[in-house]
Each structure stands twice: as C-alpha cells, then as structure tokens.
Amino acid sequence: MDASKGKGDQTMPNPGGQMGKPVGFPFMENMLPKAVKRRVHALKRLQEQCAHIEAKFYEEVHELERKYAILYQPLFDKRREIVTGAVEPTDEECEWPTDEDEEEELAEEVKEKATIEDAKKEEATPEENPKGIPDFWLTIFKSVDMLSDMVQEHDESILKHLRDIQVKFSEPGQPMSFTLEFHFEPNGYFNNAVLTKVYKMKSEPEASDPFSFEGPEIIDCEGCQIDWHKGKDVTVKTIKKKQKHKGRGTVRTVTKQVPNDSFFNFFNPVKASPDGEMDEDSEFNLATDFEIGHFFRERIVPRAVLYFTGEALEDDESFEEEELEEGDEEEQEEEGDDDDEEGDADPKKEQPQPAECKQQ
C-alpha cells in the first residue's frame, strides 16, 4: 500500500502495441463515432464498479494484516526481549548457517585456538559482554537515509533508550488506520513510556475521479504530546538577542525559544488541511511524513534485524539501481524515436553512452 499514490500514467497505446505520446482523452473520445463513444461510456461505468470492488478487496487485506499482526507479535516480543537483554537466547536459538567457504579455509586447530582465546577473554573481561544488543534501533535510524536525515546529534542519547517499535492496526468497524508505537525505557528526558503516531487512511474511490483509485492511501496523521523534563526539550532551542531602544539608545538582552531540528518533531506533524489548500512547503512535509510512516510500517518494523546488519539496505539499493537503469533505457529509447522522426540522424554519429546511475 503506497503512502503516496499518484494517478495512473495517462498514455494511449499506439497501433504497434507500444506506449506512444500522451493523447488527451476528450480529444480521443471526440474523434470516435457517436455509437462507439456511447459504448465507451458503458465501459467506464463498468470500470467504476471495478474500482469499488477493488476498494472492498483492500478493506479485506487490511483485516488480514490485522489478523496476522497478532501472530507476528509473539515473535516481535521475543525480539524486544533479546534486544533489551531481558532474556538470553539459547544456543539452539542462536544457530545460523555460516559461509561454508570461510569454514573450509579456517583450519580445525586455528578454530580451536580461537575458541579457547575467546573463552579466556570473556572470563577475564565480563564487562565486554554488553546487555542485549546496544543501540539496536539507533543503529537502524542512522543507517537508513530516510531516517538519518531526521536524527540530530542531540537526539542520539535519547534514542539509545528506545526499546521497541510496534505497529497497531485499527479495530474492525473502525476507520482504517495504523499506529506506530515507540516504546522507551525510563530516561532523563521525558516521562512518556510510549510515543505514538497515528496514520489515518482512506480506501475508497473519489466520486469526482474514481479512476485514480490505486488502493489505500494515507490522508492524515496525528502525533502525541511529549512530557519533557525541564530543560530537556530538544525540539526547541533558546537564543539570545540584543535589542536597542530607539529613543534612549540603551541595549538589553532578551532570550526566546525557537524551533530546533530534531527527530522528535516527528510527533508534532503538519496537519492536513480539511479543504486541501496548503502551501507548497507544508504539502511537501506532509507527503514526506506519510512516506516515513509507511516505511516504518512496511519495512523497518517487520525487518528490523536486516536493517541493523545492513542486509536490507543492500536490497533497497539494488532495487533503486534497477529502477534507475530501466528509466534511463526508456529515456534513451524515446530520444532515439525522436531522432528517427526528424530524419536528421547521422548513422555515423557516435551513440550516447548510458547515464551513470547515482546511488541514493
């Protein structure tokens, strides 16, 4: 379910079966005989009915997600216990296949020696065996580009206290939504044990444009009030300004609080305007917020350990590279088509090299 749904690509296929340049739909329909146009309108009515059936489909998908979330939760609870050090996993639970090539290269006697040395080291310096997996969530936040941009240096000491992130789905019969819960251990920054962010969703075609429906979309979000300890609110900073009296010429220093960049601004989001009228910056910030909430729900929470190790990051980068390569190819093909149409192309002219893909 994409957090930022867009309208479909309004292009018409050409007779050869490939996508040609966009053709205005009203112009296309006006060129049709009256009898054919009438039948096209009948097809549109059928298409609208399909959109409403699709909406029902996604409502049932949401119910399935809610059902299976209950089955996942015991596993996520065990993950939290291991991360926080509440439980120590058994040897059997820690078994995981290793690289066979590396095992073959390492001689048996070297392995035994390494095992003995490790055991001595653990006995001599027990403090080097930390509790749980330190900085588990902070490491994830700093590794993922979308989140690392939000995390400031003054946020890191707070995020070290983050114990778990959970996704809760709306109950049956309630408007479609999901809630992100950030669970913190007691700390010296705020009193909240849990910080929440609710994302409200819509899964129904718009009456004015039913064909734009592509599934559920986030339409609004709501944060929570953080009960900061005195002087610990990292979302604001205190600045001093000098003011000069116009008449007497005396100077005084005043202090004021101004907004400060922080991950914890995530819990005080821009509100969607009921009438849909928003300035460009607010609209961009809200769309970015929706994307981040969607990413937490679909990727970070269910695959946290793979983002901690970096394996999921490699998968994401590979996917982005493939998308870029395909986009470059399509663009070059379109440019080639334009040259053919103009008939000015020099067959001896050197062909342009493919553009380099930039990793994001």
Tab-separated table of C-alpha atoms in Angstrom:
chain	number	residue	atom	x	y	z
A	1	MET	CA	0.000	0.000	0.000
A	2	ASP	CA	1.792	3.062	-1.176
A	3	ALA	CA	1.692	6.118	1.016
A	4	SER	CA	1.946	8.467	-1.926
A	5	LYS	CA	-0.484	7.305	-4.553
A	6	GLY	CA	-0.478	9.100	-7.855
A	7	LYS	CA	-2.771	8.992	-10.799
A	8	GLY	CA	-2.118	6.461	-13.495
A	9	ASP	CA	0.054	7.225	-16.479
A	10	GLN	CA	-2.298	8.850	-18.970
A	11	THR	CA	-0.801	7.496	-22.176
A	12	MET	CA	-2.523	5.735	-25.063
A	13	PRO	CA	-1.034	2.685	-26.785
A	14	ASN	CA	-0.158	3.170	-30.426
A	15	PRO	CA	-1.241	0.632	-33.078
A	16	GLY	CA	2.105	-1.175	-32.779
A	17	GLY	CA	1.360	-2.033	-29.161
A	18	GLN	CA	3.983	0.290	-27.614
A	19	MET	CA	3.146	3.272	-25.446
A	20	GLY	CA	3.084	6.409	-27.538
A	21	LYS	CA	2.947	10.044	-26.521
A	22	PRO	CA	0.048	11.166	-24.301
A	23	VAL	CA	-3.198	11.842	-26.103
A	24	GLY	CA	-5.869	13.997	-24.470
A	25	PHE	CA	-8.807	11.794	-23.552
A	26	PRO	CA	-11.503	14.316	-24.517
A	27	PHE	CA	-9.817	14.732	-27.913
A	28	MET	CA	-9.645	10.938	-28.324
A	29	GLU	CA	-13.295	10.482	-27.440
A	30	ASN	CA	-14.404	13.304	-29.733
A	31	MET	CA	-12.779	11.536	-32.658
A	32	LEU	CA	-14.859	8.418	-32.081
A	33	PRO	CA	-18.182	7.810	-33.874
A	34	LYS	CA	-21.154	8.630	-31.657
A	35	ALA	CA	-22.210	4.964	-31.336
A	36	VAL	CA	-18.688	3.889	-30.296
A	37	LYS	CA	-18.419	6.767	-27.825
A	38	ARG	CA	-21.677	5.596	-26.225
A	39	ARG	CA	-20.212	2.107	-25.732
A	40	VAL	CA	-17.015	3.586	-24.262
A	41	HIS	CA	-19.164	5.334	-21.655
A	42	ALA	CA	-20.676	1.951	-20.777
A	43	LEU	CA	-17.147	0.560	-20.295
A	44	LYS	CA	-16.319	3.462	-17.987
A	45	ARG	CA	-19.313	2.631	-15.825
A	46	LEU	CA	-18.019	-0.938	-15.587
A	47	GLN	CA	-14.567	0.381	-14.708
A	48	GLU	CA	-16.026	2.485	-11.915
A	49	GLN	CA	-17.731	-0.588	-10.497
A	50	CYS	CA	-14.366	-2.403	-10.626
A	51	ALA	CA	-12.815	0.396	-8.553
A	52	HIS	CA	-15.434	-0.069	-5.830
A	53	ILE	CA	-14.827	-3.840	-5.784
A	54	GLU	CA	-11.081	-3.161	-5.539
A	55	ALA	CA	-11.740	-0.920	-2.527
A	56	LYS	CA	-13.557	-3.815	-0.817
A	57	PHE	CA	-10.599	-6.052	-1.635
A	58	TYR	CA	-8.199	-3.704	0.154
A	59	GLU	CA	-10.515	-3.486	3.155
A	60	GLU	CA	-10.262	-7.262	3.487
A	61	VAL	CA	-6.484	-7.078	3.051
A	62	HIS	CA	-6.394	-4.653	5.988
A	63	GLU	CA	-8.368	-7.142	8.065
A	64	LEU	CA	-5.898	-9.896	7.108
A	65	GLU	CA	-2.993	-7.670	8.133
A	66	ARG	CA	-4.657	-7.091	11.487
A	67	LYS	CA	-5.240	-10.831	11.915
A	68	TYR	CA	-1.661	-11.804	11.086
A	69	ALA	CA	-0.227	-8.975	13.194
A	70	ILE	CA	-1.495	-10.943	16.194
A	71	LEU	CA	0.503	-13.977	15.010
A	72	TYR	CA	3.660	-11.931	14.438
A	73	GLN	CA	3.512	-10.173	17.817
A	74	PRO	CA	4.962	-13.015	19.979
A	75	LEU	CA	7.996	-13.106	17.672
A	76	PHE	CA	8.403	-9.329	17.885
A	77	ASP	CA	8.040	-9.542	21.680
A	78	LYS	CA	10.879	-12.101	21.756
A	79	ARG	CA	12.936	-9.790	19.546
A	80	ARG	CA	12.410	-6.949	22.054
A	81	GLU	CA	13.456	-9.193	24.968
A	82	ILE	CA	16.691	-10.188	23.206
A	83	VAL	CA	17.481	-6.621	22.119
A	84	THR	CA	16.953	-5.208	25.621
A	85	GLY	CA	18.751	-8.106	27.329
A	86	ALA	CA	15.667	-9.241	29.216
A	87	VAL	CA	16.377	-12.804	28.050
A	88	GLU	CA	19.462	-14.576	26.739
A	89	PRO	CA	18.721	-16.748	23.681
A	90	THR	CA	19.675	-20.420	23.926
A	91	ASP	CA	22.452	-21.978	21.841
A	92	GLU	CA	19.803	-23.627	19.692
A	93	GLU	CA	18.067	-20.288	19.095
A	94	CYS	CA	21.392	-18.742	18.078
A	95	GLU	CA	22.206	-21.341	15.425
A	96	TRP	CA	22.526	-19.772	11.979
A	97	PRO	CA	24.224	-21.079	8.805
A	98	THR	CA	27.706	-19.639	8.217
A	99	ASP	CA	29.626	-19.162	4.981
A	100	GLU	CA	30.848	-22.655	4.006
A	101	ASP	CA	33.818	-21.284	2.064
A	102	GLU	CA	35.111	-19.452	5.126
A	103	GLU	CA	34.668	-22.570	7.246
A	104	GLU	CA	36.777	-24.627	4.821
A	105	GLU	CA	39.571	-22.043	4.719
A	106	LEU	CA	39.851	-21.963	8.503
A	107	ALA	CA	41.872	-24.946	9.755
A	108	GLU	CA	40.493	-27.006	12.636
A	109	GLU	CA	43.364	-26.205	15.010
A	110	VAL	CA	43.007	-22.472	14.342
A	111	LYS	CA	39.319	-22.635	15.153
A	112	GLU	CA	40.016	-24.462	18.425
A	113	LYS	CA	42.643	-21.896	19.392
A	114	ALA	CA	40.284	-19.048	18.602
A	115	THR	CA	37.560	-20.646	20.709
A	116	ILE	CA	39.896	-21.008	23.709
A	117	GLU	CA	41.121	-17.428	23.375
A	118	ASP	CA	37.554	-16.118	23.159
A	119	ALA	CA	36.572	-18.068	26.274
A	120	LYS	CA	39.544	-16.675	28.225
A	121	LYS	CA	38.735	-13.180	27.067
A	122	GLU	CA	35.116	-13.457	28.181
A	123	GLU	CA	36.179	-14.765	31.614
A	124	ALA	CA	38.798	-12.056	32.070
A	125	THR	CA	36.633	-9.151	30.926
A	126	PRO	CA	32.951	-9.900	31.573
A	127	GLU	CA	32.119	-6.225	31.167
A	128	GLU	CA	32.847	-6.557	27.452
A	129	ASN	CA	29.752	-8.732	27.095
A	130	PRO	CA	27.125	-5.960	26.949
A	131	LYS	CA	23.496	-6.414	27.836
A	132	GLY	CA	21.271	-7.313	24.870
A	133	ILE	CA	22.096	-5.548	21.602
A	134	PRO	CA	23.174	-1.977	22.427
A	135	ASP	CA	21.903	0.873	20.258
A	136	PHE	CA	19.848	-1.528	18.126
A	137	TRP	CA	17.234	0.981	16.951
A	138	LEU	CA	19.622	3.935	16.909
A	139	THR	CA	21.915	1.992	14.562
A	140	ILE	CA	18.967	1.362	12.248
A	141	PHE	CA	17.936	5.020	12.292
A	142	LYS	CA	21.473	6.151	11.428
A	143	SER	CA	21.824	3.559	8.660
A	144	VAL	CA	18.638	4.364	6.735
A	145	ASP	CA	18.947	7.560	4.691
A	146	MET	CA	15.291	8.493	5.140
A	147	LEU	CA	15.669	8.397	8.931
A	148	SER	CA	19.286	9.529	9.360
A	149	ASP	CA	18.344	12.897	7.851
A	150	MET	CA	15.936	13.386	10.759
A	151	VAL	CA	18.248	12.290	13.579
A	152	GLN	CA	20.384	15.072	15.049
A	153	GLU	CA	23.365	14.600	17.339
A	154	HIS	CA	21.329	15.715	20.367
A	155	ASP	CA	18.714	13.031	19.556
A	156	GLU	CA	21.126	10.111	19.751
A	157	SER	CA	21.435	9.965	23.544
A	158	ILE	CA	17.623	9.817	23.757
A	159	LEU	CA	17.200	7.174	21.055
A	160	LYS	CA	19.608	4.928	22.953
A	161	HIS	CA	16.661	4.418	25.341
A	162	LEU	CA	14.303	3.201	22.566
A	163	ARG	CA	13.321	-0.384	23.419
A	164	ASP	CA	10.872	-1.272	20.660
A	165	ILE	CA	8.701	-0.016	17.796
A	166	GLN	CA	5.311	-1.616	17.205
A	167	VAL	CA	2.562	-1.252	14.589
A	168	LYS	CA	-1.067	-1.437	15.710
A	169	PHE	CA	-3.918	-1.708	13.208
A	170	SER	CA	-7.370	-0.200	13.655
A	171	GLU	CA	-10.044	-2.469	15.094
A	172	PRO	CA	-12.843	-3.978	12.924
A	173	GLY	CA	-15.581	-1.462	12.219
A	174	GLN	CA	-13.271	1.491	12.923
A	175	PRO	CA	-11.984	3.864	10.187
A	176	MET	CA	-8.891	2.402	8.533
A	177	SER	CA	-5.674	3.492	10.253
A	178	PHE	CA	-2.470	2.250	11.830
A	179	THR	CA	-0.497	3.477	14.829
A	180	LEU	CA	3.271	3.488	15.329
A	181	GLU	CA	4.231	2.979	18.978
A	182	PHE	CA	7.751	3.907	20.125
A	183	HIS	CA	8.459	2.246	23.485
A	184	PHE	CA	11.137	3.868	25.680
A	185	GLU	CA	12.778	2.745	28.894
A	186	PRO	CA	12.776	5.246	31.774
A	187	ASN	CA	15.122	8.096	30.899
A	188	GLY	CA	16.134	11.580	31.945
A	189	TYR	CA	14.484	13.349	29.004
A	190	PHE	CA	10.704	12.776	29.172
A	191	ASN	CA	8.110	10.952	31.247
A	192	ASN	CA	6.305	9.140	28.397
A	193	ALA	CA	6.826	5.379	28.276
A	194	VAL	CA	5.305	5.270	24.766
A	195	LEU	CA	5.243	7.891	21.997
A	196	THR	CA	2.584	7.363	19.321
A	197	LYS	CA	1.885	8.454	15.762
A	198	VAL	CA	-1.490	7.626	14.170
A	199	TYR	CA	-1.844	7.474	10.383
A	200	LYS	CA	-5.389	7.745	9.057
A	201	MET	CA	-6.156	6.045	5.762
A	202	LYS	CA	-8.790	6.037	3.053
A	203	SER	CA	-9.675	3.134	0.808
A	204	GLU	CA	-12.482	4.249	-1.458
A	205	PRO	CA	-12.625	5.835	-4.918
A	206	GLU	CA	-13.311	9.558	-5.067
A	207	ALA	CA	-16.675	10.358	-6.628
A	208	SER	CA	-15.092	13.105	-8.743
A	209	ASP	CA	-12.254	10.904	-10.031
A	210	PRO	CA	-12.890	7.187	-9.394
A	211	PHE	CA	-10.297	6.037	-11.946
A	212	SER	CA	-7.424	7.480	-9.889
A	213	PHE	CA	-8.004	4.881	-7.155
A	214	GLU	CA	-4.975	2.615	-6.697
A	215	GLY	CA	-5.571	1.282	-3.208
A	216	PRO	CA	-5.475	2.669	0.342
A	217	GLU	CA	-3.659	5.945	0.895
A	218	ILE	CA	-2.667	7.886	3.995
A	219	ILE	CA	-4.727	11.058	4.264
A	220	ASP	CA	-3.742	12.481	7.664
A	221	CYS	CA	-1.631	11.807	10.732
A	222	GLU	CA	-1.654	12.744	14.397
A	223	GLY	CA	1.245	12.781	16.851
A	224	CYS	CA	1.316	12.979	20.630
A	225	GLN	CA	2.320	15.385	23.387
A	226	ILE	CA	5.810	14.702	24.760
A	227	ASP	CA	6.089	15.388	28.504
A	228	TRP	CA	9.635	16.751	28.513
A	229	HIS	CA	11.650	17.164	31.681
A	230	LYS	CA	12.570	20.770	32.395
A	231	GLY	CA	15.314	21.972	30.074
A	232	LYS	CA	15.439	18.692	28.115
A	233	ASP	CA	13.151	19.508	25.162
A	234	VAL	CA	15.390	19.032	22.101
A	235	THR	CA	12.710	20.291	19.682
A	236	VAL	CA	13.350	23.879	20.767
A	237	LYS	CA	16.461	25.901	21.469
A	238	THR	CA	16.998	29.086	23.432
A	239	ILE	CA	18.641	32.013	21.678
A	240	LYS	CA	19.704	35.424	22.988
A	241	LYS	CA	19.083	38.600	21.051
A	242	LYS	CA	20.189	42.143	21.726
A	243	GLN	CA	17.595	44.900	21.396
A	244	LYS	CA	18.423	48.590	21.214
A	245	HIS	CA	15.943	51.197	22.467
A	246	LYS	CA	15.220	53.712	19.689
A	247	GLY	CA	14.939	56.736	21.957
A	248	ARG	CA	17.373	56.167	24.825
A	249	GLY	CA	19.855	54.049	22.887
A	250	THR	CA	20.108	51.528	25.720
A	251	VAL	CA	20.704	47.876	24.868
A	252	ARG	CA	19.054	44.903	26.530
A	253	THR	CA	19.440	41.158	26.007
A	254	VAL	CA	16.318	39.011	25.633
A	255	THR	CA	16.023	35.255	25.375
A	256	LYS	CA	13.455	33.375	23.328
A	257	GLN	CA	12.762	29.818	22.293
A	258	VAL	CA	12.740	28.883	18.609
A	259	PRO	CA	12.083	25.541	16.847
A	260	ASN	CA	15.060	23.189	16.646
A	261	ASP	CA	15.721	20.353	14.183
A	262	SER	CA	15.086	17.011	15.878
A	263	PHE	CA	13.766	13.528	15.181
A	264	PHE	CA	11.161	14.175	17.866
A	265	ASN	CA	9.446	16.755	15.665
A	266	PHE	CA	8.089	13.585	14.029
A	267	PHE	CA	5.499	13.524	16.822
A	268	ASN	CA	4.272	17.045	16.022
A	269	PRO	CA	3.391	16.740	12.321
A	270	VAL	CA	1.888	19.210	9.889
A	271	LYS	CA	-1.888	18.807	9.872
A	272	ALA	CA	-3.659	18.123	6.604
A	273	SER	CA	-5.970	20.977	5.633
A	274	PRO	CA	-9.664	19.953	5.507
A	275	ASP	CA	-10.172	21.907	2.288
A	276	GLY	CA	-6.949	20.556	0.754
A	277	GLU	CA	-5.433	24.039	0.476
A	278	MET	CA	-1.821	24.012	1.734
A	279	ASP	CA	1.328	25.907	0.855
A	280	GLU	CA	3.996	24.045	-1.090
A	281	ASP	CA	6.350	23.516	1.879
A	282	SER	CA	3.599	22.153	4.132
A	283	GLU	CA	2.377	19.864	1.375
A	284	PHE	CA	5.899	18.518	0.831
A	285	ASN	CA	6.487	17.996	4.568
A	286	LEU	CA	3.195	16.151	4.942
A	287	ALA	CA	3.898	13.896	1.943
A	288	THR	CA	7.355	13.120	3.370
A	289	ASP	CA	5.808	12.314	6.746
A	290	PHE	CA	3.357	9.897	5.104
A	291	GLU	CA	6.240	8.204	3.286
A	292	ILE	CA	8.224	7.789	6.512
A	293	GLY	CA	5.227	6.355	8.376
A	294	HIS	CA	4.606	3.908	5.552
A	295	PHE	CA	8.299	2.902	5.571
A	296	PHE	CA	8.261	2.223	9.317
A	297	ARG	CA	5.182	0.049	8.936
A	298	GLU	CA	6.147	-1.919	5.821
A	299	ARG	CA	9.927	-2.194	6.154
A	300	ILE	CA	11.574	-1.104	9.395
A	301	VAL	CA	9.360	-2.820	11.980
A	302	PRO	CA	8.928	-6.204	10.257
A	303	ARG	CA	12.576	-6.427	9.048
A	304	ALA	CA	14.447	-4.597	11.811
A	305	VAL	CA	17.356	-7.051	12.218
A	306	LEU	CA	18.125	-6.886	8.481
A	307	TYR	CA	18.362	-3.095	8.647
A	308	PHE	CA	20.598	-3.424	11.716
A	309	THR	CA	23.004	-5.735	9.848
A	310	GLY	CA	22.715	-3.738	6.607
A	311	GLU	CA	21.347	-6.615	4.511
A	312	ALA	CA	18.021	-4.869	3.898
A	313	LEU	CA	19.883	-1.705	2.883
A	314	GLU	CA	21.659	-3.639	0.121
A	315	ASP	CA	18.312	-4.962	-1.122
A	316	ASP	CA	16.838	-1.436	-1.173
A	317	GLU	CA	19.849	-0.037	-3.069
A	318	SER	CA	19.722	-2.836	-5.658
A	319	PHE	CA	16.039	-2.179	-6.234
A	320	GLU	CA	16.656	1.539	-6.690
A	321	GLU	CA	19.511	0.873	-9.143
A	322	GLU	CA	17.326	-1.426	-11.243
A	323	GLU	CA	14.609	1.227	-11.378
A	324	LEU	CA	17.113	3.867	-12.469
A	325	GLU	CA	18.583	1.634	-15.167
A	326	GLU	CA	15.157	0.904	-16.608
A	327	GLY	CA	14.279	4.595	-16.534
A	328	ASP	CA	17.499	5.500	-18.359
A	329	GLU	CA	16.809	2.914	-21.054
A	330	GLU	CA	13.287	4.181	-21.639
A	331	GLU	CA	14.513	7.760	-21.867
A	332	GLN	CA	17.179	6.813	-24.418
A	333	GLU	CA	14.649	4.883	-26.497
A	334	GLU	CA	12.364	7.923	-26.568
A	335	GLU	CA	15.244	10.137	-27.651
A	336	GLY	CA	16.087	7.639	-30.392
A	337	ASP	CA	12.471	7.677	-31.609
A	338	ASP	CA	12.554	11.474	-31.831
A	339	ASP	CA	15.712	11.345	-33.945
A	340	ASP	CA	14.126	8.850	-36.328
A	341	GLU	CA	11.050	11.007	-36.722
A	342	GLU	CA	13.111	14.059	-37.584
A	343	GLY	CA	15.129	12.087	-40.153
A	344	ASP	CA	18.245	14.144	-39.376
A	345	ALA	CA	20.189	11.447	-37.561
A	346	ASP	CA	23.692	10.784	-38.838
A	347	PRO	CA	24.262	6.991	-38.929
A	348	LYS	CA	28.000	7.546	-38.424
A	349	LYS	CA	27.448	9.743	-35.378
A	350	GLU	CA	28.637	8.169	-32.124
A	351	GLN	CA	25.773	6.887	-29.964
A	352	PRO	CA	25.403	8.473	-26.483
A	353	GLN	CA	26.714	6.410	-23.578
A	354	PRO	CA	24.233	5.256	-20.903
A	355	ALA	CA	23.977	7.663	-17.996
A	356	GLU	CA	25.633	6.580	-14.773
A	357	CYS	CA	23.240	5.510	-12.011
A	358	LYS	CA	23.643	7.504	-8.851
A	359	GLN	CA	23.135	5.647	-5.613
A	360	GLN	CA	20.760	7.388	-3.325
